[in-house]
Amino acid sequence: MARFLAALLCAMAALFTTVAPAVAAAPAGGGRKPGGPPPHLAIRGADVSSLAKSEALGGTYRYANGRRGDALAILRHSGVNYIRLKVWVNPADGYNTKNQVLAIAKRAKALGMGLLVDFHYSDSWADPGKQNKPAAWSSLSFEELKQAVYDHTYDVLSALKAQGTTADMVQVGNEINGGLLWPDGRWDAWPGMAALLGAGYDAVKAVSARTKVVLHLADGGDNGLYRWWFDTAASYGVRYDVIGLSYYPFWHGTLAAFQANLNDVAARYGKPVVVAETAYPFTTADDDGWENIVTSAEPYPGYPATPAGQAAFARDLTNIVRAVPGGLGLGAFWWEATWTGVKGNGWDPADPSSGNAWENQALFGFDDRALPALREFARR
């Protein structure tokens, strides 16, 4: 999601009150035993969607000791065992397409990492405030649109399978609080939304029955939103395997509200839950000349925008996921962990002069070294 726009979109969104390659169901015995150690997280993930472009433009990454290395190898060394990659249909800059997903997936799988593919079904960012159709799909009939969703999903996933890197999890849509592919699949057109989600689900399972389908909403502290959305989805027979949430504490409510919602939806719908997106700043400074979206010295009470504050947030958030009853807390993904301040790797695929507004929330510092939060977030 284009998080740097999220502050402007929050009001609109509020209107909508090693690796486990195939995520298993909850263990039969339930979660943590009284007095026992905290459960391990099956998913300790990082969204690295911007990595291909960063590397092409000269971006570098270093271990905490300063030694230069491959970004994925550094993540894996620190404990990350899953990556997340978004897919756009025909973006202006040619990145975040099937080609980059295939290349990064091959590298990640060689390191023993799992893969979550995040379909936006758009040419650019899809999030609660906008779910724009790809230009090539804009004049399609509804039946043609369903087929396009199926074909696009199948095309990317079958190519991954053909190269031996089958996706382990797939998001059918990104932060779909208000639906997808507006207006046909908007929140006020639930039959259309359900049909489009069904087309994506069918394509995923046609490629690999073991691949888990994730339905992903933003505003992870808003229990009313989640109950409304998933109750309605159930009434329309929408199929899925995992509930995904975005949670950014400076936008999405308190940690207590997030924990309550996470626990409630896991129990109410009997599905595993995964934090598909989260992040926190390690500094208030800027590294690319483009103002950051989060600039407060303490964006959430008790967690200063410092390396130590970022690491503390990573620890506390993962502890909340570990504590989901019944062993239903799968894990979490740090959003755009490798999106550092590389010139040209900005948020707008149509504008190479744009910056990313997010480099102060990556898991690599302005000196390109892995930050303490990386190891804290990825601990077993």
mmCIF file of C-alpha atoms in Angstrom:
data_model
loop_
_atom_site.group_PDB
_atom_site.id
_atom_site.type_symbol
_atom_site.label_atom_id
_atom_site.label_comp_id
_atom_site.label_asym_id
_atom_site.label_seq_id
_atom_site.Cartn_x
_atom_site.Cartn_y
_atom_site.Cartn_z
ATOM 1 C CA MET A 1 0.000 0.000 0.000
ATOM 2 C CA ALA A 2 1.065 3.534 -0.648
ATOM 3 C CA ARG A 3 1.444 4.237 3.042
ATOM 4 C CA PHE A 4 2.628 7.741 2.482
ATOM 5 C CA LEU A 5 -0.863 8.535 1.208
ATOM 6 C CA ALA A 6 -2.605 6.681 3.993
ATOM 7 C CA ALA A 7 -2.954 9.682 6.286
ATOM 8 C CA LEU A 8 -5.061 11.369 3.628
ATOM 9 C CA LEU A 9 -7.063 8.215 3.020
ATOM 10 C CA CYS A 10 -7.691 7.286 6.632
ATOM 11 C CA ALA A 11 -10.903 9.297 6.866
ATOM 12 C CA MET A 12 -12.257 7.653 3.757
ATOM 13 C CA ALA A 13 -11.301 4.213 5.027
ATOM 14 C CA ALA A 14 -13.121 4.937 8.271
ATOM 15 C CA LEU A 15 -16.334 5.017 6.361
ATOM 16 C CA PHE A 16 -16.060 1.249 5.992
ATOM 17 C CA THR A 17 -17.227 0.647 9.517
ATOM 18 C CA THR A 18 13.009 -23.237 9.002
ATOM 19 C CA VAL A 19 9.718 -22.083 6.727
ATOM 20 C CA ALA A 20 6.127 -23.373 6.603
ATOM 21 C CA PRO A 21 5.619 -23.239 2.807
ATOM 22 C CA ALA A 22 1.949 -24.189 2.965
ATOM 23 C CA VAL A 23 0.507 -22.615 6.096
ATOM 24 C CA ALA A 24 -0.953 -25.372 8.207
ATOM 25 C CA ALA A 25 -4.143 -25.283 10.190
ATOM 26 C CA ALA A 26 -3.915 -24.612 13.900
ATOM 27 C CA PRO A 27 -2.395 -27.486 15.901
ATOM 28 C CA ALA A 28 -5.007 -29.807 17.318
ATOM 29 C CA GLY A 29 -3.989 -29.167 20.887
ATOM 30 C CA GLY A 30 -4.432 -25.397 20.724
ATOM 31 C CA GLY A 31 -1.764 -22.795 21.348
ATOM 32 C CA ARG A 32 0.550 -22.169 24.245
ATOM 33 C CA LYS A 33 0.427 -24.526 27.232
ATOM 34 C CA PRO A 34 0.173 -22.920 30.669
ATOM 35 C CA GLY A 35 3.646 -22.040 31.851
ATOM 36 C CA GLY A 36 5.212 -23.085 28.552
ATOM 37 C CA PRO A 37 7.438 -21.024 26.260
ATOM 38 C CA PRO A 38 5.840 -18.589 23.813
ATOM 39 C CA PRO A 39 4.997 -20.256 20.500
ATOM 40 C CA HIS A 40 7.292 -19.829 17.547
ATOM 41 C CA LEU A 41 5.959 -17.737 14.696
ATOM 42 C CA ALA A 42 5.538 -19.714 11.484
ATOM 43 C CA ILE A 43 5.926 -16.506 9.464
ATOM 44 C CA ARG A 44 8.610 -13.923 10.147
ATOM 45 C CA GLY A 45 8.250 -11.970 6.971
ATOM 46 C CA ALA A 46 9.387 -8.935 5.030
ATOM 47 C CA ASP A 47 7.709 -7.174 2.128
ATOM 48 C CA VAL A 48 10.520 -6.552 -0.362
ATOM 49 C CA SER A 49 8.484 -5.342 -3.335
ATOM 50 C CA SER A 50 10.786 -2.368 -3.949
ATOM 51 C CA LEU A 51 13.989 -4.425 -3.847
ATOM 52 C CA ALA A 52 14.331 -5.173 -7.574
ATOM 53 C CA LYS A 53 14.178 -1.495 -8.482
ATOM 54 C CA SER A 54 16.444 -0.499 -5.605
ATOM 55 C CA GLU A 55 19.125 -2.918 -6.733
ATOM 56 C CA ALA A 56 18.803 -1.830 -10.369
ATOM 57 C CA LEU A 57 19.410 1.774 -9.265
ATOM 58 C CA GLY A 58 22.457 0.934 -7.170
ATOM 59 C CA GLY A 59 20.940 0.327 -3.738
ATOM 60 C CA THR A 60 23.221 -1.516 -1.312
ATOM 61 C CA TYR A 61 22.599 -3.449 1.890
ATOM 62 C CA ARG A 62 24.862 -4.347 4.780
ATOM 63 C CA TYR A 63 24.862 -6.639 7.761
ATOM 64 C CA ALA A 64 24.802 -4.941 11.159
ATOM 65 C CA ASN A 65 28.603 -5.120 11.301
ATOM 66 C CA GLY A 66 28.912 -3.133 8.083
ATOM 67 C CA ARG A 67 29.777 -5.991 5.740
ATOM 68 C CA ARG A 68 28.042 -5.600 2.407
ATOM 69 C CA GLY A 69 25.775 -8.424 1.296
ATOM 70 C CA ASP A 70 22.720 -9.529 -0.631
ATOM 71 C CA ALA A 71 19.589 -8.038 0.932
ATOM 72 C CA LEU A 72 17.682 -11.323 0.963
ATOM 73 C CA ALA A 73 20.640 -13.174 2.491
ATOM 74 C CA ILE A 74 20.892 -10.531 5.218
ATOM 75 C CA LEU A 75 17.184 -10.879 5.966
ATOM 76 C CA ARG A 76 17.459 -14.673 6.068
ATOM 77 C CA HIS A 77 20.546 -14.533 8.292
ATOM 78 C CA SER A 78 18.576 -12.406 10.746
ATOM 79 C CA GLY A 79 15.683 -14.876 10.892
ATOM 80 C CA VAL A 80 13.273 -13.713 8.164
ATOM 81 C CA ASN A 81 11.717 -16.797 6.586
ATOM 82 C CA TYR A 82 9.061 -15.346 4.251
ATOM 83 C CA ILE A 83 8.909 -12.576 1.673
ATOM 84 C CA ARG A 84 5.937 -10.690 0.298
ATOM 85 C CA LEU A 85 5.859 -9.285 -3.242
ATOM 86 C CA LYS A 86 3.133 -7.148 -4.782
ATOM 87 C CA VAL A 87 2.001 -7.471 -8.389
ATOM 88 C CA TRP A 88 0.738 -4.672 -10.590
ATOM 89 C CA VAL A 89 -0.737 -5.288 -14.020
ATOM 90 C CA ASN A 90 0.936 -2.673 -16.261
ATOM 91 C CA PRO A 91 2.801 -0.108 -14.122
ATOM 92 C CA ALA A 92 4.396 2.918 -15.756
ATOM 93 C CA ASP A 93 7.927 2.032 -14.649
ATOM 94 C CA GLY A 94 7.746 -1.671 -15.477
ATOM 95 C CA TYR A 95 8.411 -2.811 -11.913
ATOM 96 C CA ASN A 96 6.266 -4.958 -9.612
ATOM 97 C CA THR A 97 5.268 -7.161 -12.523
ATOM 98 C CA LYS A 98 5.519 -10.898 -13.106
ATOM 99 C CA ASN A 99 9.125 -10.560 -14.265
ATOM 100 C CA GLN A 100 10.377 -9.116 -10.978
ATOM 101 C CA VAL A 101 8.267 -11.494 -8.902
ATOM 102 C CA LEU A 102 9.780 -14.467 -10.714
ATOM 103 C CA ALA A 103 13.338 -13.228 -10.268
ATOM 104 C CA ILE A 104 13.071 -12.315 -6.584
ATOM 105 C CA ALA A 105 11.082 -15.468 -5.792
ATOM 106 C CA LYS A 106 13.816 -17.646 -7.260
ATOM 107 C CA ARG A 107 16.420 -16.006 -5.038
ATOM 108 C CA ALA A 108 14.245 -16.210 -1.938
ATOM 109 C CA LYS A 109 13.281 -19.838 -2.441
ATOM 110 C CA ALA A 110 16.950 -20.741 -2.892
ATOM 111 C CA LEU A 111 17.446 -19.380 0.630
ATOM 112 C CA GLY A 112 14.609 -21.529 1.975
ATOM 113 C CA MET A 113 12.090 -18.704 2.299
ATOM 114 C CA GLY A 114 8.339 -18.833 1.779
ATOM 115 C CA LEU A 115 6.500 -16.578 -0.670
ATOM 116 C CA LEU A 116 3.366 -14.462 -0.321
ATOM 117 C CA VAL A 117 2.184 -12.887 -3.586
ATOM 118 C CA ASP A 118 0.045 -9.752 -3.192
ATOM 119 C CA PHE A 119 -2.206 -9.036 -6.191
ATOM 120 C CA HIS A 120 -3.351 -5.409 -6.329
ATOM 121 C CA TYR A 121 -5.337 -5.858 -9.588
ATOM 122 C CA SER A 122 -4.289 -2.355 -10.596
ATOM 123 C CA ASP A 123 -1.526 -0.547 -12.459
ATOM 124 C CA SER A 124 -0.502 1.244 -9.261
ATOM 125 C CA TRP A 125 -1.364 1.327 -5.555
ATOM 126 C CA ALA A 126 -4.608 -0.259 -4.394
ATOM 127 C CA ASP A 127 -5.699 0.491 -0.822
ATOM 128 C CA PRO A 128 -8.828 1.475 1.149
ATOM 129 C CA GLY A 129 -9.072 4.830 -0.591
ATOM 130 C CA LYS A 130 -8.675 3.649 -4.171
ATOM 131 C CA GLN A 131 -9.079 0.409 -6.046
ATOM 132 C CA ASN A 132 -8.582 1.517 -9.631
ATOM 133 C CA LYS A 133 -8.906 -0.935 -12.478
ATOM 134 C CA PRO A 134 -5.888 -1.500 -14.706
ATOM 135 C CA ALA A 135 -6.188 0.646 -17.812
ATOM 136 C CA ALA A 136 -6.373 -2.436 -20.018
ATOM 137 C CA TRP A 137 -9.403 -3.692 -18.065
ATOM 138 C CA SER A 138 -11.321 -0.420 -17.850
ATOM 139 C CA SER A 139 -13.860 -1.133 -20.587
ATOM 140 C CA LEU A 140 -14.415 -4.833 -19.921
ATOM 141 C CA SER A 141 -17.843 -6.221 -19.173
ATOM 142 C CA PHE A 142 -18.289 -7.777 -15.753
ATOM 143 C CA GLU A 143 -17.890 -11.310 -17.083
ATOM 144 C CA GLU A 144 -14.760 -10.240 -18.956
ATOM 145 C CA LEU A 145 -13.460 -8.583 -15.790
ATOM 146 C CA LYS A 146 -13.895 -11.809 -13.815
ATOM 147 C CA GLN A 147 -12.011 -13.670 -16.521
ATOM 148 C CA ALA A 148 -9.234 -11.070 -16.483
ATOM 149 C CA VAL A 149 -8.831 -11.541 -12.722
ATOM 150 C CA TYR A 150 -8.633 -15.282 -13.185
ATOM 151 C CA ASP A 151 -6.242 -15.115 -16.133
ATOM 152 C CA HIS A 152 -3.880 -12.580 -14.544
ATOM 153 C CA THR A 153 -3.746 -14.499 -11.278
ATOM 154 C CA TYR A 154 -3.246 -17.820 -13.026
ATOM 155 C CA ASP A 155 -0.581 -16.419 -15.347
ATOM 156 C CA VAL A 156 1.666 -15.144 -12.551
ATOM 157 C CA LEU A 157 1.190 -18.126 -10.267
ATOM 158 C CA SER A 158 1.607 -20.762 -12.969
ATOM 159 C CA ALA A 159 4.860 -19.083 -14.068
ATOM 160 C CA LEU A 160 6.093 -19.276 -10.470
ATOM 161 C CA LYS A 161 5.147 -22.939 -10.290
ATOM 162 C CA ALA A 162 6.854 -23.674 -13.623
ATOM 163 C CA GLN A 163 10.187 -22.354 -12.334
ATOM 164 C CA GLY A 164 9.901 -24.383 -9.144
ATOM 165 C CA THR A 165 8.932 -21.517 -6.828
ATOM 166 C CA THR A 166 5.240 -22.114 -6.187
ATOM 167 C CA ALA A 167 3.623 -19.393 -4.090
ATOM 168 C CA ASP A 168 2.855 -20.487 -0.536
ATOM 169 C CA MET A 169 0.268 -17.778 0.123
ATOM 170 C CA VAL A 170 -1.608 -15.388 -2.166
ATOM 171 C CA GLN A 171 -3.556 -12.226 -1.453
ATOM 172 C CA VAL A 172 -6.571 -11.805 -3.692
ATOM 173 C CA GLY A 173 -6.570 -8.025 -3.470
ATOM 174 C CA ASN A 174 -4.728 -5.553 -1.268
ATOM 175 C CA GLU A 175 -6.372 -3.824 1.723
ATOM 176 C CA ILE A 176 -9.839 -4.487 0.370
ATOM 177 C CA ASN A 177 -11.850 -2.761 3.127
ATOM 178 C CA GLY A 178 -13.976 -1.175 0.406
ATOM 179 C CA GLY A 179 -13.669 -3.961 -2.137
ATOM 180 C CA LEU A 180 -11.617 -4.135 -5.317
ATOM 181 C CA LEU A 181 -11.793 -3.144 -8.981
ATOM 182 C CA TRP A 182 -14.210 -0.292 -8.413
ATOM 183 C CA PRO A 183 -17.042 0.139 -9.119
ATOM 184 C CA ASP A 184 -17.813 -3.479 -10.054
ATOM 185 C CA GLY A 185 -16.416 -4.929 -6.828
ATOM 186 C CA ARG A 186 -16.940 -1.988 -4.481
ATOM 187 C CA TRP A 187 -18.231 -2.362 -0.904
ATOM 188 C CA ASP A 188 -21.760 -1.400 -1.984
ATOM 189 C CA ALA A 189 -21.757 -4.069 -4.730
ATOM 190 C CA TRP A 190 -21.109 -7.193 -2.666
ATOM 191 C CA PRO A 191 -22.331 -9.703 -5.265
ATOM 192 C CA GLY A 192 -19.766 -8.300 -7.691
ATOM 193 C CA MET A 193 -17.033 -8.239 -5.062
ATOM 194 C CA ALA A 194 -17.739 -11.839 -4.079
ATOM 195 C CA ALA A 195 -17.642 -12.983 -7.702
ATOM 196 C CA LEU A 196 -14.310 -11.251 -8.353
ATOM 197 C CA LEU A 197 -12.796 -12.660 -5.177
ATOM 198 C CA GLY A 198 -14.082 -16.062 -6.219
ATOM 199 C CA ALA A 199 -12.371 -15.776 -9.602
ATOM 200 C CA GLY A 200 -9.074 -15.029 -7.866
ATOM 201 C CA TYR A 201 -9.558 -17.882 -5.410
ATOM 202 C CA ASP A 202 -10.304 -20.347 -8.196
ATOM 203 C CA ALA A 203 -7.179 -19.315 -10.106
ATOM 204 C CA VAL A 204 -4.981 -19.747 -7.041
ATOM 205 C CA LYS A 205 -6.307 -23.229 -6.326
ATOM 206 C CA ALA A 206 -6.145 -24.257 -10.010
ATOM 207 C CA VAL A 207 -2.386 -23.701 -9.894
ATOM 208 C CA SER A 208 -1.804 -25.196 -6.446
ATOM 209 C CA ALA A 209 -4.427 -26.535 -4.086
ATOM 210 C CA ARG A 210 -1.956 -26.192 -1.203
ATOM 211 C CA THR A 211 -1.444 -22.452 -1.683
ATOM 212 C CA LYS A 212 -3.322 -20.494 0.964
ATOM 213 C CA VAL A 213 -5.605 -17.603 -0.042
ATOM 214 C CA VAL A 214 -5.436 -14.494 2.144
ATOM 215 C CA LEU A 215 -8.104 -11.797 2.350
ATOM 216 C CA HIS A 216 -6.424 -8.623 3.579
ATOM 217 C CA LEU A 217 -7.943 -5.524 5.180
ATOM 218 C CA ALA A 218 -6.297 -2.403 6.596
ATOM 219 C CA ASP A 219 -7.225 -0.700 9.922
ATOM 220 C CA GLY A 220 -6.228 -3.668 12.062
ATOM 221 C CA GLY A 221 -7.557 -2.117 15.284
ATOM 222 C CA ASP A 222 -11.121 -1.647 13.990
ATOM 223 C CA ASN A 223 -13.110 -4.660 15.145
ATOM 224 C CA GLY A 224 -16.397 -3.261 13.839
ATOM 225 C CA LEU A 225 -14.955 -3.089 10.336
ATOM 226 C CA TYR A 226 -13.645 -6.661 10.451
ATOM 227 C CA ARG A 227 -16.867 -8.128 11.820
ATOM 228 C CA TRP A 228 -18.946 -6.298 9.219
ATOM 229 C CA TRP A 229 -16.656 -7.281 6.368
ATOM 230 C CA PHE A 230 -16.115 -10.948 7.163
ATOM 231 C CA ASP A 231 -19.702 -11.514 8.303
ATOM 232 C CA THR A 232 -20.891 -10.104 4.984
ATOM 233 C CA ALA A 233 -18.304 -12.121 3.080
ATOM 234 C CA ALA A 234 -19.611 -15.276 4.771
ATOM 235 C CA SER A 235 -23.169 -14.422 3.741
ATOM 236 C CA TYR A 236 -22.003 -14.314 0.104
ATOM 237 C CA GLY A 237 -20.005 -17.539 0.327
ATOM 238 C CA VAL A 238 -16.598 -15.918 -0.124
ATOM 239 C CA ARG A 239 -13.840 -18.515 0.235
ATOM 240 C CA TYR A 240 -10.444 -17.954 1.842
ATOM 241 C CA ASP A 241 -7.916 -19.621 4.135
ATOM 242 C CA VAL A 242 -6.251 -16.832 6.119
ATOM 243 C CA ILE A 243 -7.264 -13.393 7.420
ATOM 244 C CA GLY A 244 -4.657 -10.696 6.759
ATOM 245 C CA LEU A 245 -4.489 -7.371 8.611
ATOM 246 C CA SER A 246 -2.524 -4.161 8.228
ATOM 247 C CA TYR A 247 -1.606 -2.544 11.503
ATOM 248 C CA TYR A 248 0.323 0.708 11.785
ATOM 249 C CA PRO A 249 0.021 2.038 15.354
ATOM 250 C CA PHE A 250 0.144 5.688 14.297
ATOM 251 C CA TRP A 251 -2.938 5.206 12.080
ATOM 252 C CA HIS A 252 -4.846 2.124 13.197
ATOM 253 C CA GLY A 253 -5.576 2.489 16.891
ATOM 254 C CA THR A 254 -3.970 1.238 20.068
ATOM 255 C CA LEU A 255 -2.003 -1.947 20.464
ATOM 256 C CA ALA A 256 -4.721 -3.117 22.855
ATOM 257 C CA ALA A 257 -7.411 -2.577 20.213
ATOM 258 C CA PHE A 258 -5.296 -4.386 17.649
ATOM 259 C CA GLN A 259 -4.780 -7.338 19.972
ATOM 260 C CA ALA A 260 -8.477 -7.524 20.798
ATOM 261 C CA ASN A 261 -9.416 -7.487 17.112
ATOM 262 C CA LEU A 262 -6.777 -10.065 16.177
ATOM 263 C CA ASN A 263 -7.971 -12.439 18.867
ATOM 264 C CA ASP A 264 -11.640 -11.853 18.058
ATOM 265 C CA VAL A 265 -11.471 -12.490 14.332
ATOM 266 C CA ALA A 266 -9.331 -15.611 14.796
ATOM 267 C CA ALA A 267 -11.908 -17.044 17.195
ATOM 268 C CA ARG A 268 -15.029 -15.756 15.404
ATOM 269 C CA TYR A 269 -14.087 -17.084 11.952
ATOM 270 C CA GLY A 270 -11.829 -19.985 12.959
ATOM 271 C CA LYS A 271 -9.103 -18.870 10.580
ATOM 272 C CA PRO A 272 -5.381 -18.260 11.046
ATOM 273 C CA VAL A 273 -4.429 -14.574 11.103
ATOM 274 C CA VAL A 274 -1.343 -12.877 9.725
ATOM 275 C CA VAL A 275 -0.210 -9.270 9.937
ATOM 276 C CA ALA A 276 0.280 -8.606 6.235
ATOM 277 C CA GLU A 277 1.721 -5.130 6.838
ATOM 278 C CA THR A 278 3.304 -3.275 9.730
ATOM 279 C CA ALA A 279 6.231 -0.906 10.253
ATOM 280 C CA TYR A 280 7.607 1.781 12.564
ATOM 281 C CA PRO A 281 10.185 4.575 12.170
ATOM 282 C CA PHE A 282 13.721 4.406 13.550
ATOM 283 C CA THR A 283 14.380 8.123 13.021
ATOM 284 C CA THR A 284 12.664 11.409 12.241
ATOM 285 C CA ALA A 285 15.346 12.294 9.686
ATOM 286 C CA ASP A 286 15.032 12.191 5.906
ATOM 287 C CA ASP A 287 17.467 10.476 3.530
ATOM 288 C CA ASP A 288 16.160 11.121 0.029
ATOM 289 C CA GLY A 289 14.929 14.728 -0.040
ATOM 290 C CA TRP A 290 11.278 13.660 -0.028
ATOM 291 C CA GLU A 291 9.430 14.389 3.200
ATOM 292 C CA ASN A 292 8.591 11.297 5.185
ATOM 293 C CA ILE A 293 4.953 10.492 5.903
ATOM 294 C CA VAL A 294 5.657 9.820 9.601
ATOM 295 C CA THR A 295 7.844 12.488 11.214
ATOM 296 C CA SER A 296 6.842 12.552 14.884
ATOM 297 C CA ALA A 297 9.540 11.961 17.495
ATOM 298 C CA GLU A 298 7.163 9.503 19.187
ATOM 299 C CA PRO A 299 4.493 8.381 16.700
ATOM 300 C CA TYR A 300 2.953 6.035 19.263
ATOM 301 C CA PRO A 301 3.205 6.553 23.038
ATOM 302 C CA GLY A 302 6.158 4.771 24.585
ATOM 303 C CA TYR A 303 7.947 4.057 21.313
ATOM 304 C CA PRO A 304 10.301 6.839 20.237
ATOM 305 C CA ALA A 305 11.358 7.073 16.610
ATOM 306 C CA THR A 306 14.789 5.620 17.333
ATOM 307 C CA PRO A 307 16.432 2.277 16.537
ATOM 308 C CA ALA A 308 15.622 1.119 20.074
ATOM 309 C CA GLY A 309 12.012 2.326 19.804
ATOM 310 C CA GLN A 310 11.561 0.584 16.462
ATOM 311 C CA ALA A 311 12.981 -2.631 17.904
ATOM 312 C CA ALA A 312 10.696 -2.414 20.947
ATOM 313 C CA PHE A 313 7.652 -2.028 18.706
ATOM 314 C CA ALA A 314 8.759 -5.028 16.626
ATOM 315 C CA ARG A 315 9.118 -7.114 19.779
ATOM 316 C CA ASP A 316 5.774 -6.110 21.253
ATOM 317 C CA LEU A 317 3.808 -6.554 18.045
ATOM 318 C CA THR A 318 5.186 -10.049 17.435
ATOM 319 C CA ASN A 319 4.422 -10.972 21.041
ATOM 320 C CA ILE A 320 0.784 -10.036 20.425
ATOM 321 C CA VAL A 321 0.683 -12.333 17.395
ATOM 322 C CA ARG A 322 2.306 -15.163 19.380
ATOM 323 C CA ALA A 323 -0.396 -14.848 22.012
ATOM 324 C CA VAL A 324 -3.393 -15.340 19.678
ATOM 325 C CA PRO A 325 -5.372 -18.197 21.250
ATOM 326 C CA GLY A 326 -5.444 -21.603 19.596
ATOM 327 C CA GLY A 327 -2.122 -21.133 17.825
ATOM 328 C CA LEU A 328 -3.895 -19.116 15.125
ATOM 329 C CA GLY A 329 -1.345 -16.284 15.007
ATOM 330 C CA LEU A 330 0.804 -17.165 11.997
ATOM 331 C CA GLY A 331 3.169 -14.201 12.075
ATOM 332 C CA ALA A 332 3.769 -10.830 10.471
ATOM 333 C CA PHE A 333 5.369 -9.018 7.534
ATOM 334 C CA TRP A 334 7.353 -5.785 7.882
ATOM 335 C CA TRP A 335 6.173 -3.560 5.071
ATOM 336 C CA GLU A 336 8.880 -2.535 2.591
ATOM 337 C CA ALA A 337 11.776 -3.591 4.806
ATOM 338 C CA THR A 338 14.297 -2.842 2.033
ATOM 339 C CA TRP A 339 12.843 0.450 0.705
ATOM 340 C CA THR A 340 15.810 2.647 1.497
ATOM 341 C CA GLY A 341 16.515 6.128 0.155
ATOM 342 C CA VAL A 342 17.725 5.235 -3.334
ATOM 343 C CA LYS A 343 17.343 8.016 -5.877
ATOM 344 C CA GLY A 344 14.718 7.125 -8.484
ATOM 345 C CA ASN A 345 13.050 4.461 -6.366
ATOM 346 C CA GLY A 346 10.133 6.638 -5.337
ATOM 347 C CA TRP A 347 6.486 5.966 -4.623
ATOM 348 C CA ASP A 348 5.081 7.088 -7.966
ATOM 349 C CA PRO A 349 5.854 4.666 -10.824
ATOM 350 C CA ALA A 350 5.051 7.426 -13.321
ATOM 351 C CA ASP A 351 7.408 9.998 -11.733
ATOM 352 C CA PRO A 352 11.080 9.033 -11.343
ATOM 353 C CA SER A 353 11.724 12.243 -9.386
ATOM 354 C CA SER A 354 9.455 11.168 -6.520
ATOM 355 C CA GLY A 355 10.942 9.941 -3.251
ATOM 356 C CA ASN A 356 9.615 7.114 -1.151
ATOM 357 C CA ALA A 357 8.594 8.882 2.111
ATOM 358 C CA TRP A 358 9.215 5.572 3.895
ATOM 359 C CA GLU A 359 12.966 5.099 4.232
ATOM 360 C CA ASN A 360 12.834 6.009 7.929
ATOM 361 C CA GLN A 361 10.666 2.909 8.490
ATOM 362 C CA ALA A 362 12.814 0.383 6.625
ATOM 363 C CA LEU A 363 14.812 -2.271 8.458
ATOM 364 C CA PHE A 364 18.076 -0.877 7.083
ATOM 365 C CA GLY A 365 19.480 2.422 8.298
ATOM 366 C CA PHE A 366 20.711 5.385 6.320
ATOM 367 C CA ASP A 367 24.159 3.752 6.408
ATOM 368 C CA ASP A 368 22.571 0.689 4.735
ATOM 369 C CA ARG A 369 23.177 -1.486 7.820
ATOM 370 C CA ALA A 370 20.584 -3.857 9.225
ATOM 371 C CA LEU A 371 18.868 -2.288 12.218
ATOM 372 C CA PRO A 372 18.225 -3.949 15.610
ATOM 373 C CA ALA A 373 14.512 -4.220 14.792
ATOM 374 C CA LEU A 374 15.277 -6.712 12.033
ATOM 375 C CA ARG A 375 16.559 -9.358 14.388
ATOM 376 C CA GLU A 376 13.864 -8.560 16.961
ATOM 377 C CA PHE A 377 11.070 -8.845 14.396
ATOM 378 C CA ALA A 378 12.431 -12.052 12.906
ATOM 379 C CA ARG A 379 13.205 -13.909 16.129
ATOM 380 C CA ARG A 380 11.658 -17.350 16.433
#
